[in-house]
XYZ file of N, CA, C and O in Angstrom:
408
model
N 64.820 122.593 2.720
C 65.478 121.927 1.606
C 64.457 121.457 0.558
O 64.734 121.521 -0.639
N 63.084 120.908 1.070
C 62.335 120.496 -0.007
C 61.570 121.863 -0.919
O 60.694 121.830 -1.783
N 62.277 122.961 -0.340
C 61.364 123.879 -1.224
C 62.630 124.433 -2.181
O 62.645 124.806 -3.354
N 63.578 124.334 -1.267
C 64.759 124.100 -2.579
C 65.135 123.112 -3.827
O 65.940 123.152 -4.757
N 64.369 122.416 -3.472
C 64.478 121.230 -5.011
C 63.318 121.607 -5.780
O 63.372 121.285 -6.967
N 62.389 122.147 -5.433
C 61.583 122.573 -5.946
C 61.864 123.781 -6.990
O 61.378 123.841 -8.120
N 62.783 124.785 -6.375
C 63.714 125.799 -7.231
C 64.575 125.500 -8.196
O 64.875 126.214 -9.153
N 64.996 124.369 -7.920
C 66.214 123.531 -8.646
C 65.538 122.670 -9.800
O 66.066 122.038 -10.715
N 64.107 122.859 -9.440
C 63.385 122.257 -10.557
C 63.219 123.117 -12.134
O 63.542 122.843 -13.290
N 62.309 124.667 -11.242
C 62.654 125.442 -12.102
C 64.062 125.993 -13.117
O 64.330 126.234 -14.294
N 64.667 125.991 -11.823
C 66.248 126.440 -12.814
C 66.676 125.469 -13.817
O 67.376 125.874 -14.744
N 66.247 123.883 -13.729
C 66.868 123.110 -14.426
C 66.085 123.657 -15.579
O 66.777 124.127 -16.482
N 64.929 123.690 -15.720
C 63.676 123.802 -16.844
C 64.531 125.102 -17.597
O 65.211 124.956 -18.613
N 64.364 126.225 -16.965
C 64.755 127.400 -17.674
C 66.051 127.306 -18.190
O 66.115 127.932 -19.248
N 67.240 126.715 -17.840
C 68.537 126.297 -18.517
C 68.367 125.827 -19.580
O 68.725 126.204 -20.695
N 67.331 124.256 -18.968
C 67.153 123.447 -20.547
C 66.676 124.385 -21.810
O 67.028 124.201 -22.975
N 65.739 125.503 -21.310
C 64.392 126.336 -22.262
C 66.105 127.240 -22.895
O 66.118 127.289 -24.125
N 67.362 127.866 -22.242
C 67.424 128.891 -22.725
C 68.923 128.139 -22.925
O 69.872 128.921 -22.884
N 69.265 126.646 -23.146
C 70.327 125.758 -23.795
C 71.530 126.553 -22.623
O 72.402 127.164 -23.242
N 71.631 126.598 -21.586
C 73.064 127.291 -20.801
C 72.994 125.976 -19.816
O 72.091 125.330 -19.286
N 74.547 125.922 -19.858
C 75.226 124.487 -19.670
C 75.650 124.958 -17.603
O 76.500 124.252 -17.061
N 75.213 125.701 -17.053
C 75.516 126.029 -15.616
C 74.676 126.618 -15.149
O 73.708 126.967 -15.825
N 74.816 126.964 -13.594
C 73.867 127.206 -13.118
C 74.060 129.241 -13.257
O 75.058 129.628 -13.865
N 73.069 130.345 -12.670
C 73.461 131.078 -12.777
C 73.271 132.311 -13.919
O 73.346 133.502 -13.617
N 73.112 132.004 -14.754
C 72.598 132.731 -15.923
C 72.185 133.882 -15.972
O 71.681 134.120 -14.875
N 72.088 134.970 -16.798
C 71.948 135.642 -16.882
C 72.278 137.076 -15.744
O 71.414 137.950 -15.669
N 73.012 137.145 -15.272
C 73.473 137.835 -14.160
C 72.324 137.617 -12.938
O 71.387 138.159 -12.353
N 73.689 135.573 -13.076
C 72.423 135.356 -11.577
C 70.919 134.691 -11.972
O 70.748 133.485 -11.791
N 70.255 135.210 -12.308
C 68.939 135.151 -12.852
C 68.487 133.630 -12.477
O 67.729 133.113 -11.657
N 69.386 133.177 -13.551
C 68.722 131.635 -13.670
C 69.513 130.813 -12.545
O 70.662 130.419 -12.741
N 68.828 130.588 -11.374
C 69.501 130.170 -10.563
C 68.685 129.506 -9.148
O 67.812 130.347 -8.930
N 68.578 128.638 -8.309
C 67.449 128.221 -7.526
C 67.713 129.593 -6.490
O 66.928 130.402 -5.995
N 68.261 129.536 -6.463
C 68.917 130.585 -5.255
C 68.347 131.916 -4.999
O 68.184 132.487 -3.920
N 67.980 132.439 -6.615
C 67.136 133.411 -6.695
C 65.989 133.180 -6.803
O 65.107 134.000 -6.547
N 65.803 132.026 -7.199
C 63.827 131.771 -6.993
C 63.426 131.537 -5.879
O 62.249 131.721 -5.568
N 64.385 131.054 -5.003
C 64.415 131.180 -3.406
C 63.999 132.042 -2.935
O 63.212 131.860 -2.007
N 64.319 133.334 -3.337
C 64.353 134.503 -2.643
C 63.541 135.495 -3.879
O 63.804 136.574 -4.410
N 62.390 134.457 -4.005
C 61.202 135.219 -4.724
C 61.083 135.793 -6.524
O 60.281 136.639 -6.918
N 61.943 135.181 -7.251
C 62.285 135.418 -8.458
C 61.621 134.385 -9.493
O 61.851 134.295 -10.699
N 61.020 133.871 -8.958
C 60.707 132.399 -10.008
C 59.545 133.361 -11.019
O 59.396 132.696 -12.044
N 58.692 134.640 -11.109
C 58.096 134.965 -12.565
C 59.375 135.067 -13.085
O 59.704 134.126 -13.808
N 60.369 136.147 -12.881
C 61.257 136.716 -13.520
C 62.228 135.344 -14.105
O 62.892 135.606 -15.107
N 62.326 134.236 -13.677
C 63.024 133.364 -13.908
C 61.689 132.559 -15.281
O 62.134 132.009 -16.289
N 60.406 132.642 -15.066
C 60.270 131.834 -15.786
C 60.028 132.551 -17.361
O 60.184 132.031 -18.466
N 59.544 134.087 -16.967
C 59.538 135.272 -18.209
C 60.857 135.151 -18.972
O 60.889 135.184 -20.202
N 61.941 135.010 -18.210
C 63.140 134.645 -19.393
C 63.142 133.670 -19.973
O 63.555 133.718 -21.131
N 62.658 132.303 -19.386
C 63.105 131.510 -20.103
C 62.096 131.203 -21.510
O 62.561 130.741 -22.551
N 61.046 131.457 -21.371
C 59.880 131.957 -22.161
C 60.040 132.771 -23.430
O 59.468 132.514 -24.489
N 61.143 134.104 -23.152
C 61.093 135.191 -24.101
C 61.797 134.934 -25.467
O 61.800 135.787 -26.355
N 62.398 133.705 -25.592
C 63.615 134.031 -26.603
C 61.712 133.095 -27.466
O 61.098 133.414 -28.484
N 61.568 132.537 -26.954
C 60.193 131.652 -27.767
C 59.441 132.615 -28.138
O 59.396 132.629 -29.368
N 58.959 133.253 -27.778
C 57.879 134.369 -27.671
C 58.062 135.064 -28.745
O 57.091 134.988 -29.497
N 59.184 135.922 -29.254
C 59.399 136.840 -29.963
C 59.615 136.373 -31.476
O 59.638 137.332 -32.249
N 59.765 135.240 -32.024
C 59.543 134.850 -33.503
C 58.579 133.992 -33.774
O 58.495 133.456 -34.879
N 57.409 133.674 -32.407
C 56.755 132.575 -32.590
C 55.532 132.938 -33.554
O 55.616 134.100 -33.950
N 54.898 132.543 -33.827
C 53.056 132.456 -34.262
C 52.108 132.829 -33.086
O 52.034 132.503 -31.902
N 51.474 133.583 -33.848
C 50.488 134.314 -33.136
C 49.512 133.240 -32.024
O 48.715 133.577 -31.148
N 49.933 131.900 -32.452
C 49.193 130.650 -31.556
C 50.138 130.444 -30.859
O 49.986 130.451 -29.638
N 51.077 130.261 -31.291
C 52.481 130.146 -30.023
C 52.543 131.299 -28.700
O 52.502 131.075 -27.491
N 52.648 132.473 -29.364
C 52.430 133.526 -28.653
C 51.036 133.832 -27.533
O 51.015 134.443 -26.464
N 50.464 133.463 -27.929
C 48.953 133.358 -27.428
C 49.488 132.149 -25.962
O 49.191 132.270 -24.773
N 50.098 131.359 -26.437
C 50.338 130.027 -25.419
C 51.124 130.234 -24.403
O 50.945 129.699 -23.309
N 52.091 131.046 -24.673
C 53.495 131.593 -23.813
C 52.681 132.061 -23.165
O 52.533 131.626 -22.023
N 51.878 133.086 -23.636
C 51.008 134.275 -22.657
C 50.086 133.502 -21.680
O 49.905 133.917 -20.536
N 49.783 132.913 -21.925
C 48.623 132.252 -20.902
C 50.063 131.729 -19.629
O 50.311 132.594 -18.789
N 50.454 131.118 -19.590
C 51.774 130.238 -19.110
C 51.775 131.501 -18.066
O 51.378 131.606 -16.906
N 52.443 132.490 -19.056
C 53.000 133.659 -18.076
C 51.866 134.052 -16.898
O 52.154 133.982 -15.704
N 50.198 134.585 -17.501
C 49.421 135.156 -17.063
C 49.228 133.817 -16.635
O 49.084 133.467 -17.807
N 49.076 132.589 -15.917
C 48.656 131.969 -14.777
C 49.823 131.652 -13.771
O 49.454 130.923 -12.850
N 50.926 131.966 -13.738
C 51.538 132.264 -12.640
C 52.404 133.668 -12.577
O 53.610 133.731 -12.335
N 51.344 135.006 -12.903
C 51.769 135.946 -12.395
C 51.793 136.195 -10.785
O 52.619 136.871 -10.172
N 50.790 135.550 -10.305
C 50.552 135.816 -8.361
C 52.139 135.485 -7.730
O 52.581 135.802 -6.626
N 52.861 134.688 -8.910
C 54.332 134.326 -7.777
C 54.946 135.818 -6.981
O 55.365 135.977 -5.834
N 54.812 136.665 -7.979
C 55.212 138.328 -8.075
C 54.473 138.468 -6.703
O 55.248 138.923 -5.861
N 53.368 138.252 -6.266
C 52.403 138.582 -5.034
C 52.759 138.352 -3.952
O 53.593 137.469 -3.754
N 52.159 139.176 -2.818
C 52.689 138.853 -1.114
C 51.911 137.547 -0.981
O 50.686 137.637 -1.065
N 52.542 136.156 -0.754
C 51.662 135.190 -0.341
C 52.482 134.626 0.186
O 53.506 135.248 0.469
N 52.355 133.111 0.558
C 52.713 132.850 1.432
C 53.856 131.534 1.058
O 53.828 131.038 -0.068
N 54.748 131.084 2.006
C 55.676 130.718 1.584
C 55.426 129.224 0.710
O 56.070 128.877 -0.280
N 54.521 128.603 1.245
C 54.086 127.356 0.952
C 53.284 127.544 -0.775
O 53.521 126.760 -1.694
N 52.259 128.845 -0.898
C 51.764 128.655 -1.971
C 53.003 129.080 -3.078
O 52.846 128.807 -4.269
N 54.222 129.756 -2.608
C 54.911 130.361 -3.884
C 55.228 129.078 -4.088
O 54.795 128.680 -5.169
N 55.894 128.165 -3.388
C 56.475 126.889 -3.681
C 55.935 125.864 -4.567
O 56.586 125.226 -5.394
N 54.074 125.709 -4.203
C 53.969 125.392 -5.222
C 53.742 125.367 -6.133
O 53.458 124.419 -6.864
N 53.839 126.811 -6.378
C 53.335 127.869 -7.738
C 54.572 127.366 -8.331
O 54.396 126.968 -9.483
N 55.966 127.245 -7.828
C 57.511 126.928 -8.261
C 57.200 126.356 -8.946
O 57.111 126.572 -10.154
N 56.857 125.141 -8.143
C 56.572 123.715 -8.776
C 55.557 123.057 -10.040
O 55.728 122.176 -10.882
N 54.403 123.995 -9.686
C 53.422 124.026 -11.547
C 54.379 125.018 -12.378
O 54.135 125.142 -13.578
N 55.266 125.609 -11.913
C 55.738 126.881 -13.380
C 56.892 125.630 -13.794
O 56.755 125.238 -14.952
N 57.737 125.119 -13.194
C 58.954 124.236 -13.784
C 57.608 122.917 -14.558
O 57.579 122.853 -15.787
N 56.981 122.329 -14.034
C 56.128 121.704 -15.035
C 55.329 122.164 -16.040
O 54.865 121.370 -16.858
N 55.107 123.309 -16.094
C 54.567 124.279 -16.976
C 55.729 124.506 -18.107
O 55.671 124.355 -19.327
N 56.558 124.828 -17.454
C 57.842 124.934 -18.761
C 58.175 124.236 -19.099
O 58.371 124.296 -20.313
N 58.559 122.907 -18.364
C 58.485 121.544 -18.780
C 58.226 120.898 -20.153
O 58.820 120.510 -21.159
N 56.470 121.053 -19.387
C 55.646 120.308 -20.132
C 55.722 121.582 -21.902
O 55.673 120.990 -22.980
N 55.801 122.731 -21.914
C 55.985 123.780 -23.250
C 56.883 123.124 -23.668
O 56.491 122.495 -24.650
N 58.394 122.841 -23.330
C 59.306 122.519 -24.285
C 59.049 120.751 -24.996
O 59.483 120.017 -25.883
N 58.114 120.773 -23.959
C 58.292 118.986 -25.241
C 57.454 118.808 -25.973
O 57.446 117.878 -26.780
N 56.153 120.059 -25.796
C 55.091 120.484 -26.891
C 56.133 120.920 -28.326
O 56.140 120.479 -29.475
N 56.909 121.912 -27.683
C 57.826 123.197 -28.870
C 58.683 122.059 -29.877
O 59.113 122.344 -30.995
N 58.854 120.404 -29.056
C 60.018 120.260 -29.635
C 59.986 118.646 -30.349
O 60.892 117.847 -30.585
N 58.427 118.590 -30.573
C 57.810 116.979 -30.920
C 58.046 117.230 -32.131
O 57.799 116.388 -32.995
């Protein structure tokens, strides 16, 4: 269960990042359930992309780093480090949207 709130962390982040009022998104996608079961890049690359694509070449530059330091989630490791890879990517997105939105 505690590595499930940890998922539930992310999903909240990526909802807030992509404004959807439930859980579930995107066929599924945005959802703890699937970061459970190993989805949390793919969960955090969406919530990332709608920013990415009209931003500034400094914005863009910033997303990218974000992305490229928790690409290893994608990796065979182990259950404990994805978790708390979970857990820096939902503070990672976190902490982007209240940079994006001062």
């Amino acid at each position: 269960m505690r590595d499930h709130m940890k998922s539930l962390r992310l999903e909240n982040a990526a909802r807030r990042a992509l404004n959807l009022d439930s859980r579930g998104g995107i066929a599924g996608v945005i959802d703890a359930d699937f970061i459970d079961q190993r989805g949390a890049f793919t969960v955090l690359v969406a919530a990332l992309s709608p920013y990415y694509k009209d931003a500034s070449p400094e914005l863009q530059e910033r997303i990218s780093q974000i992305v490229d330091s928790f690409y290893y989630l994608q990796d065979d490791i182990s259950d404990e480090e994805y978790f708390e890879g979970v857990e820096r990517a939902a503070e990672a997105l976190n902490e982007f949207l209240r940079e994006i939105n001062r």
